[in-house]
XYZ file of C-alpha atoms in Angstrom:
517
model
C -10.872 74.625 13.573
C -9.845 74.517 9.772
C -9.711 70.715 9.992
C -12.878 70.271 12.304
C -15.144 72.536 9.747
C -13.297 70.104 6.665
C -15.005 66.907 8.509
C -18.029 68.481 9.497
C -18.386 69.212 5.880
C -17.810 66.114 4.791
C -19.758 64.009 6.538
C -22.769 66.408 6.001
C -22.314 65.558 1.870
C -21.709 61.680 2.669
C -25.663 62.400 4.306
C -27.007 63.014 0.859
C -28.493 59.451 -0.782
C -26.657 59.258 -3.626
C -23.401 60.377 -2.410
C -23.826 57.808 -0.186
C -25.454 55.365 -2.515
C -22.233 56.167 -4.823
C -19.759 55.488 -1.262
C -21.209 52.174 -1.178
C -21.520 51.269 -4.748
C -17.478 51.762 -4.627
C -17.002 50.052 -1.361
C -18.483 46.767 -2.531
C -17.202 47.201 -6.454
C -14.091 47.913 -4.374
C -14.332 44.447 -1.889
C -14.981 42.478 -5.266
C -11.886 43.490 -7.366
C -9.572 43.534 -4.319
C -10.630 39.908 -3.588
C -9.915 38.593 -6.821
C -6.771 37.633 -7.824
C -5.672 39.625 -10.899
C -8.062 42.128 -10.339
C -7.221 45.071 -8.016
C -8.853 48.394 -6.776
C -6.134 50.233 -9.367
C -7.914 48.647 -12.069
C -11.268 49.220 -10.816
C -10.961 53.009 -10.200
C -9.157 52.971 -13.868
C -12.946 51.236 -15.334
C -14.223 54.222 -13.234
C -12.833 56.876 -15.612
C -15.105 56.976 -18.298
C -17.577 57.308 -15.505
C -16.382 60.588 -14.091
C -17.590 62.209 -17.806
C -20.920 61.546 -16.682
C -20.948 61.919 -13.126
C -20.302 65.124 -10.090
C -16.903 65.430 -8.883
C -17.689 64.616 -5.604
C -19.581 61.711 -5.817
C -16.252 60.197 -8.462
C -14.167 61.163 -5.760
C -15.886 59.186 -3.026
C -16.406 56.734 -5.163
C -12.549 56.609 -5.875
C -12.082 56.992 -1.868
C -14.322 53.921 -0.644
C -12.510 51.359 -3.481
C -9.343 52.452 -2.324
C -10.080 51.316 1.238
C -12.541 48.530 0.420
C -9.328 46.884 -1.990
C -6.935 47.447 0.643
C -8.992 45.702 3.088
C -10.725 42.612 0.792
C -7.202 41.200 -0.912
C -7.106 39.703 3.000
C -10.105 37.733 2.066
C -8.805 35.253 -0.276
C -4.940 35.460 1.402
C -6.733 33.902 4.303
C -9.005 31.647 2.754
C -7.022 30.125 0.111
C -3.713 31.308 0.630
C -3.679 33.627 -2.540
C -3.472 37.298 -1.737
C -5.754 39.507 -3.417
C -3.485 42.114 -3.202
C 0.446 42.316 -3.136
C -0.569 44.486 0.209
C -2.186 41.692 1.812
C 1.304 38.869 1.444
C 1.786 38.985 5.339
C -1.466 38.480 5.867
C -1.558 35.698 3.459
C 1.561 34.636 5.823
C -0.271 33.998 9.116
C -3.772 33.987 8.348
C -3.772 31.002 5.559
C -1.654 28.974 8.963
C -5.067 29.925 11.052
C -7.197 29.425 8.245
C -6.016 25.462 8.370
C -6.518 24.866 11.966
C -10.279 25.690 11.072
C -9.961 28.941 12.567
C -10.303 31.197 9.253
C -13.169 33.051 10.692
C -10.815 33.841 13.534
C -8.205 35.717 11.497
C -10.758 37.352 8.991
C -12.212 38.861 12.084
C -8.331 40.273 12.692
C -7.740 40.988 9.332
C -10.940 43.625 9.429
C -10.531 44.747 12.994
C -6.100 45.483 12.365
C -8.013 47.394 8.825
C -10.630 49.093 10.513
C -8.211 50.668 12.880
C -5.593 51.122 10.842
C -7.553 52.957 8.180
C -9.627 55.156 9.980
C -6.998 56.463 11.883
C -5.033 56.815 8.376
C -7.977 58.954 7.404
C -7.751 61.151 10.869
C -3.767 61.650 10.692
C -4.723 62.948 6.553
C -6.992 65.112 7.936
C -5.168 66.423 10.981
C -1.758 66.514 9.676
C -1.603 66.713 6.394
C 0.120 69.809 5.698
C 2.589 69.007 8.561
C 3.134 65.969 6.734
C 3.792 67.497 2.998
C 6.586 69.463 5.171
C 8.102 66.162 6.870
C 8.161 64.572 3.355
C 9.979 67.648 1.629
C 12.554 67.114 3.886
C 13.818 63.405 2.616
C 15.728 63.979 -0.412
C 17.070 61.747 -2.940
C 19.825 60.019 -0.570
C 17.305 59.352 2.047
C 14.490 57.667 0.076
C 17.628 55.309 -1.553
C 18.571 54.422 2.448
C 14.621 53.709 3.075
C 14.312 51.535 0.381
C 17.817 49.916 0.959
C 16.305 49.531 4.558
C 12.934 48.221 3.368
C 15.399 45.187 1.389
C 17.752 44.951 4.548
C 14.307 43.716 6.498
C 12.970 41.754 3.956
C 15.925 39.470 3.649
C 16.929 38.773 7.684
C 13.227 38.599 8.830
C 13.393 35.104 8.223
C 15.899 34.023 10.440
C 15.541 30.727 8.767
C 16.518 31.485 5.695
C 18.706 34.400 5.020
C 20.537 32.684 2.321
C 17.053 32.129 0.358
C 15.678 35.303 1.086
C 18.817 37.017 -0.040
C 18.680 34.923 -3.657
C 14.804 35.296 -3.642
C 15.119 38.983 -3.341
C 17.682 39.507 -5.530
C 16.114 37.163 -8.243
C 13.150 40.192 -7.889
C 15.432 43.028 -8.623
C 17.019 41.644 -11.462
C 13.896 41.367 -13.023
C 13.146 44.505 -12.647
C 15.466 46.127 -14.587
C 14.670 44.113 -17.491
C 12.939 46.670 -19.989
C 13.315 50.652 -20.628
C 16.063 52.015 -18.030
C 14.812 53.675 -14.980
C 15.948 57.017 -15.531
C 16.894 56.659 -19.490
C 14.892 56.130 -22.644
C 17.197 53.204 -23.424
C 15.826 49.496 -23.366
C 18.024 47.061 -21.396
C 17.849 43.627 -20.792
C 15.547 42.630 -23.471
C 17.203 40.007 -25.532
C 16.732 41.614 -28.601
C 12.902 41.319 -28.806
C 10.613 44.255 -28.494
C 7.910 42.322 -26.302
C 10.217 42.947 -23.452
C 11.234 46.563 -24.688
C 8.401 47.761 -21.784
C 9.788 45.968 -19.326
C 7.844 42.548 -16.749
C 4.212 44.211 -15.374
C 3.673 43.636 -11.322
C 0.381 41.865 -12.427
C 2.019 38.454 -13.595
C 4.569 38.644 -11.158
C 1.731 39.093 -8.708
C -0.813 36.102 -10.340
C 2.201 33.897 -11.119
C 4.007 33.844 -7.649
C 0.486 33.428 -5.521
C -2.284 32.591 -7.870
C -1.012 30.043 -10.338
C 1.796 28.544 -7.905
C -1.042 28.018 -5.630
C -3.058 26.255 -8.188
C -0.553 23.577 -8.865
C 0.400 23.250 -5.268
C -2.927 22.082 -4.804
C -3.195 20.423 -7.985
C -0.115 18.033 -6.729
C -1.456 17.912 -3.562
C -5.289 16.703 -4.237
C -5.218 14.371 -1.216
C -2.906 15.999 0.474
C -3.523 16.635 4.407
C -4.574 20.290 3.448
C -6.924 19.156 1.040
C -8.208 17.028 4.432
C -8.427 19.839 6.731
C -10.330 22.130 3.860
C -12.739 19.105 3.502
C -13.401 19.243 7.106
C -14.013 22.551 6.871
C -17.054 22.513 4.747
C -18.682 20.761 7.850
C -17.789 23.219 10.359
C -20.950 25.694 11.640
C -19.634 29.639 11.068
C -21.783 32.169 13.151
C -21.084 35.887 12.826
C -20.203 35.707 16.207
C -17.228 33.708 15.340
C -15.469 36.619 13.527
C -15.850 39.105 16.318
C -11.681 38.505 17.972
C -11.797 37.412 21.529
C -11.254 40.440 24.198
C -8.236 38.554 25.283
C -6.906 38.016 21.767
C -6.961 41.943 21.388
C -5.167 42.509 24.592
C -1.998 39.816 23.867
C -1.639 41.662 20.476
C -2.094 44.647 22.109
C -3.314 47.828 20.862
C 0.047 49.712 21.055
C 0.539 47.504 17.763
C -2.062 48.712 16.034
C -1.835 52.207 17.172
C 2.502 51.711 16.015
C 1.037 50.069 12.481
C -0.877 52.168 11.393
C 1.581 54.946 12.403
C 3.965 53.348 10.149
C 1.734 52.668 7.658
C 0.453 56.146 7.561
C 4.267 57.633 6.964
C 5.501 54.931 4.572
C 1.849 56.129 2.604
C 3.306 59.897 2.414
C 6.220 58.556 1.158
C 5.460 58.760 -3.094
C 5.356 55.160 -4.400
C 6.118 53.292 -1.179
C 2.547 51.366 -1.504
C 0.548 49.196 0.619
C 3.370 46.578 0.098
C 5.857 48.417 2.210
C 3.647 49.397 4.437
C 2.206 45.749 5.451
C 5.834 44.261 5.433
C 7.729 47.050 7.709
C 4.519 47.534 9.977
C 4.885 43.713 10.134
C 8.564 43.022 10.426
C 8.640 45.682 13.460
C 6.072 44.038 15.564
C 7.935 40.580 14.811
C 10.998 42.147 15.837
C 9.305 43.851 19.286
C 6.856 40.647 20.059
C 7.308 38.649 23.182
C 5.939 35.375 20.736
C 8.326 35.396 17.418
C 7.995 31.785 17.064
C 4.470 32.198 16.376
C 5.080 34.483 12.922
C 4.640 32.171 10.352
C 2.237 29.761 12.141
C -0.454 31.578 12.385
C 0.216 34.944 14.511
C -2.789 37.156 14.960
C -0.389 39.952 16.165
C 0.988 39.377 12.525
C -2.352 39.721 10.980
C -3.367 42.941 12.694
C -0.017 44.791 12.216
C -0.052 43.905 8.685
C -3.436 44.751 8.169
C -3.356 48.743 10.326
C -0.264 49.276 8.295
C -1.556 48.797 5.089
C -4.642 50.089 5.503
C -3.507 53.309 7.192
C -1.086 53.877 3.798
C -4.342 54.769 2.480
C -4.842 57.996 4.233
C -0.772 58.704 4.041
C -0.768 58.386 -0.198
C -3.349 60.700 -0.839
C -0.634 63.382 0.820
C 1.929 63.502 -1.897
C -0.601 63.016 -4.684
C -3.049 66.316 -3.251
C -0.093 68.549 -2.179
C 2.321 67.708 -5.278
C 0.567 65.762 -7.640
C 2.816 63.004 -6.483
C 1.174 59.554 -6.666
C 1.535 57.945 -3.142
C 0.987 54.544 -4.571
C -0.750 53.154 -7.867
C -4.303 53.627 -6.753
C -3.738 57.455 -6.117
C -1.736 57.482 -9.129
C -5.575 56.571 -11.413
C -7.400 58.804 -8.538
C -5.202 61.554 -9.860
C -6.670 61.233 -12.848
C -9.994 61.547 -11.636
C -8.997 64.822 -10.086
C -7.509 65.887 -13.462
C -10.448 65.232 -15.185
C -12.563 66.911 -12.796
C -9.836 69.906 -13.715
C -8.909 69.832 -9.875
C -5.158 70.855 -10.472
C -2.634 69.506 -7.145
C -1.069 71.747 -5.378
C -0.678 73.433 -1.503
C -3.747 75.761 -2.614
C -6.069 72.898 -3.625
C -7.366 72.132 -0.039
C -7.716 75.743 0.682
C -9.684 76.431 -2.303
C -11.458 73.008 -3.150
C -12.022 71.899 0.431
C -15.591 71.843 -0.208
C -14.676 68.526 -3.212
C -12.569 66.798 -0.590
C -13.679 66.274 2.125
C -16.320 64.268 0.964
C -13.466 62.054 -0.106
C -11.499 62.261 3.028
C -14.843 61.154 4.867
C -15.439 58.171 2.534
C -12.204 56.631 3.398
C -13.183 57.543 7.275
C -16.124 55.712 7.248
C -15.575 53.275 4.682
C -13.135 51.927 7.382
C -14.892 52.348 10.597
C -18.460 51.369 9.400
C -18.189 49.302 5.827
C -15.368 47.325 6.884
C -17.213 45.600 10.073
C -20.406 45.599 8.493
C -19.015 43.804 5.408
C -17.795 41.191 7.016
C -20.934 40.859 9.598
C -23.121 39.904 6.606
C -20.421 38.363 4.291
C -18.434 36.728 6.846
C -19.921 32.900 6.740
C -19.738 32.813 2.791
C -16.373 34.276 2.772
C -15.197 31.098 4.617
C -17.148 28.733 2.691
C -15.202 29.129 -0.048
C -13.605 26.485 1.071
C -16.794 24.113 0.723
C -16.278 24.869 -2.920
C -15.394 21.920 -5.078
C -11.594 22.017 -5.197
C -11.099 21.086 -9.075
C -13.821 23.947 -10.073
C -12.689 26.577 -7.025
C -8.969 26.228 -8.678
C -9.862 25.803 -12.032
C -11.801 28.936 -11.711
C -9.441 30.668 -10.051
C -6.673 30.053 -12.706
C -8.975 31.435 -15.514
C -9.700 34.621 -13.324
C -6.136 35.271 -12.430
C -5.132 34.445 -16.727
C -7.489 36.849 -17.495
C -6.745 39.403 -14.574
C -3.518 39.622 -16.394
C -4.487 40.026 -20.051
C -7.086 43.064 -18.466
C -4.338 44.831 -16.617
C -1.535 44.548 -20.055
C -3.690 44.002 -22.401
C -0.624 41.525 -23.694
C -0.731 37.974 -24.181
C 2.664 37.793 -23.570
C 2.462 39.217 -20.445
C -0.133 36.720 -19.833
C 1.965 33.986 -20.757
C 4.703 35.373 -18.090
C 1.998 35.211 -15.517
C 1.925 31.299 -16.535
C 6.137 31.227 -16.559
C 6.519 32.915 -13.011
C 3.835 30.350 -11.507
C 5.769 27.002 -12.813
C 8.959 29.253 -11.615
C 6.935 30.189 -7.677
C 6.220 26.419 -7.649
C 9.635 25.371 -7.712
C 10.454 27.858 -5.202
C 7.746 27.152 -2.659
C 9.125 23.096 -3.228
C 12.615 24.397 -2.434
C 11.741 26.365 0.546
C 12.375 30.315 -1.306
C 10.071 32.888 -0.307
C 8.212 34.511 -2.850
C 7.165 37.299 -1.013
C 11.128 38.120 -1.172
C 10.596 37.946 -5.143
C 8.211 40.391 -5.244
C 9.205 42.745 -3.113
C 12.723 42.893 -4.425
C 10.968 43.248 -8.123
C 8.963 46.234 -6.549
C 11.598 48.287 -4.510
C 14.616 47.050 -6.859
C 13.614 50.361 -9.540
C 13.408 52.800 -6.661
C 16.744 51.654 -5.136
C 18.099 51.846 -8.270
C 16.744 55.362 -9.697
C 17.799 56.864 -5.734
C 20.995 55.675 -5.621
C 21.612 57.182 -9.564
C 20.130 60.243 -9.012
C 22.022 61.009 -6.009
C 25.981 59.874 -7.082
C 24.506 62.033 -9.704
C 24.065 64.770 -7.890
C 27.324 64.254 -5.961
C 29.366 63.648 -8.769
C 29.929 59.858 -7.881
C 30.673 60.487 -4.121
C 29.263 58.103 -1.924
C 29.752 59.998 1.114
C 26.784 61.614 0.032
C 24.548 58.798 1.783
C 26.493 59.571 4.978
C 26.587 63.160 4.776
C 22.492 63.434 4.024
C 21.467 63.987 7.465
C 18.153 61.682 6.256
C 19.869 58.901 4.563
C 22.008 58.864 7.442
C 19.392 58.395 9.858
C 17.885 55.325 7.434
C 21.080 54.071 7.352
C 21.631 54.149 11.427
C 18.449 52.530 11.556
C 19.184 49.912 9.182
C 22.015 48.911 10.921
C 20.189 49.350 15.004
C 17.625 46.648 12.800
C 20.741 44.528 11.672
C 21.821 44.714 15.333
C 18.465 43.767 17.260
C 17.303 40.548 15.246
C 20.958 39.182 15.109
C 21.322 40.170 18.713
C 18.337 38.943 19.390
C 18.524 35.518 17.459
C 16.762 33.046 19.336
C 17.909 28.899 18.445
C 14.594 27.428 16.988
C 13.876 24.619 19.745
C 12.849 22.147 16.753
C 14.950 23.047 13.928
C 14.159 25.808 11.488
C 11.156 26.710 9.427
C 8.218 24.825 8.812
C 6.492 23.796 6.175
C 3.105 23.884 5.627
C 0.887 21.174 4.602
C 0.986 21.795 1.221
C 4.289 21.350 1.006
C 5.087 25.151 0.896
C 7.864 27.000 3.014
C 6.309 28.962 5.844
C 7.431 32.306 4.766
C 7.883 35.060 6.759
């Protein structure tokens, strides 16, 4: 009844204009900086700061709420249409919908991309609601071994998805956790790594590893490739008629994916969300690798699988509802996002804690209703009236769409740091992406590894720590050990279940990039 009244309440509020003027405002502030490379809800919420001094509590919140979801949901925009994610959240998506996007079907796998988010997220914001305290409980009960096992399971996945390329993935991965620990130590105020210069004292920022490995690689794929055969199929895509109706998914196409694997996404997504600083990353890639690993088409991953698209896109979508869990019961960032939406609580002097939703429901649920509807209603209706332009950003001249794009994603990276030579790594990592891309080494490894390597490595301190340099304390943690079992059942089923490619192994694209998976 609690949780019924804490809707009801909220959706009454989300009736008053300029709450609701303020829930759209964010959504499509939101859609724009999650679209653009280099620019990311994270740092539009942060611009939203100063704002809160002016501004109600609940309509910052909402505000805060409807970004969140609207980011989440538009970095699959430009990882469809030009192959460059606009989040790291939105890689898989990138994957599989870029392959579509090619064989002039980009309004195809947009329409995916927002139906997989639509479902995922509102049902993300109806688990929060529902089973949120249940949920603080669950997440109390993974201690310090277990989250080292998930994340050592999260890396297990990421390196033997692609069956391909194990080798690669392996080196690709590891390449990303070695980069990681270049700067301040993770659990230590003791540099590390830095070669004796204090511009690396702070460590590499996501944001050029992000712009460098997808947005500046990109550009001089495409730069080398200027007559390539993708350069031919995006020409031929300029002439191509897109009606609305083209981004509504086929009946059929939602039965073959199925909507147990949306339903299983955004499950997943919703629990790796409670999970503090798991992210939309994780969330996409494990709500991705398990319908791979459970689909009766695996040779279609890679090439353009819709099942792909939608699992990536529920999983990371439902996160959303799952990280504001942590950050509302223990002032626990779920993910980055909640980690500046924290702040707009603290401003607000809304203090986190297992008495804030008995005593402020009134503040959230406002907020907890934004990110319902911002999925079920802003999300189609975005791409209803957006749709056709989204996909004619293709028909944009290729020398000013890339040049343009480069600029963006330069400055993206000097706005997040504020560094030049952060900047300049964003420049480094691209020329670095290229040359992986040529040789067939999935980036998508590389960043991932450079975002889970610090947790694996702070979890698997803390806990010898605590055991006094025992490792049988990973096998005697009743929750690592369970991680751990699964790891290895995961190990087990795509080795078991390896499959001999009928035409050799991956593919490459037609820009000359691996097909990563």
């Amino acid at each position: 009844m609690d949780t019924l009244s804490i809707f009801a309440g909220g959706f009454l509020e989300l009736a008053d204009p300029t709450v609701l003027a303020f829930m759209i405002i964010g959504f499509l502030v939101g859609t724009f900086f999650g679209a653009m490379p280099g620019l990311t809800s994270v740092l539009a919420i942060a611009l939203l700061l100063p704002i809160t001094y002016t501004i109600d509590v609940v309509p910052a919140l909402v505000m805060s709420a409807s970004i969140f979801m609207a980011g989440m949901y538009s970095g699959s925009i430009t990882a469809t249409t030009i192959n460059i994610p606009g989040a790291p959240s939105s890689m898989m998506t990138a994957v599989e919908g870029h392959a579509l996007m090619r064989r002039g079907k980009g309004a195809n796998a947009l329409g995916h991309a927002a139906l997989g988010s639509m479902i995922g997220g509102s049902i993300g914001a109806v688990l929060l609601m529902a089973f949120m305290p249940v949920a603080a409980d669950i997440s109390l009960l993974i201690r310090t071994p277990g989250k080292f096992s998930l994340v050592l399971f999260a890396l297990v996945v990421i390196i033997i998805v692609d069956r391909g390329a194990m080798a690669k993935g392996l080196v690709a991965t590891l390449m990303g956790v070695m980069l990681a620990t270049v700067g301040i130590d993770v659990l230590q105020p003791v540099p590390r790594f830095n070669f004796g210069t204090e511009t690396l004292v702070q460590g590499i920022d996501i944001m050029p590893i992000v712009i460098g490995a997808f947005a500046i690689s990109e550009v001089l794929i495409q730069a080398q490739n200027w007559r390539s055969s993708l350069g031919a199929t995006l020409e031929k895509a300029r002439d191509i008629k897109i009606r609305r109706r083209d981004f509504l998914p086929p009946m059929s196409e939602i039965r073959e994916i199925g909507f147990f694997t949306y339903i299983k996404s955004a499950i997943i997504g919703y629990g790796i969300g409670i999970l503090p600083g798991a992210g939309g990353s994780m969330a996409a890639f494990v709500s991705y690798a398990v319908a791979r690993g459970g689909s009766r088409k695996p040779e279609e991953y890679g090439n353009g699988s819709r099942q792909g698209i939608a699992a990536a896109e529920s999983g990371n979508n439902a996160m959303c509802g799952g990280a504001f869990v942590p950050m509302l019961m223990f002032g626990i960032p779920g993910d980055p996002t909640t980690a500046v939406v924290l702040g707009v609580l603290v401003i607000n002097g809304l203090q986190p804690g297992p008495r804030l939703l008995e005593n402020q429901a009134d503040l959230l649920a406002p907020m907890f209703a934004s990110l319902f509807v911002s999925a079920l209603i802003l999300i189609p209706l975005t791409l209803w009236l957006f749709g056709p332009y989204f996909v004619r950003i293709v028909s944009i001249s290729k020398g000013l769409l890339y040049s343009a794009i480069a600029v963006v994603a330069l400055v993206g990276s000097y706005v997040a740091t504020y560094s030049v030579f952060q900047m300049s790594l964003a420049v480094m990592f691209g020329v670095l992406a290229f040359f992986m891309r040529k040789l067939k080494y999935s980036t998508v490894s590389l960043l991932l590894g450079f975002i889970l390597g610090p947790d694996l490595e702070q979890y698997m301190r803390r806990s010898l720590s605590l055991s006094d340099g025992n490792p049988m304390v990973f096998l005697t943690s009743p929750d690592s050990l369970f991680f751990l079992c699964l790891t290895a059942l995961f190990i087990y089923m795509i080795l078991l279940r390896k499959k001999k490619p009928r035409g050799g192994g991956g593919r490459d694209g037609p820009d000359g990039s691996a097909q990563e998976a």
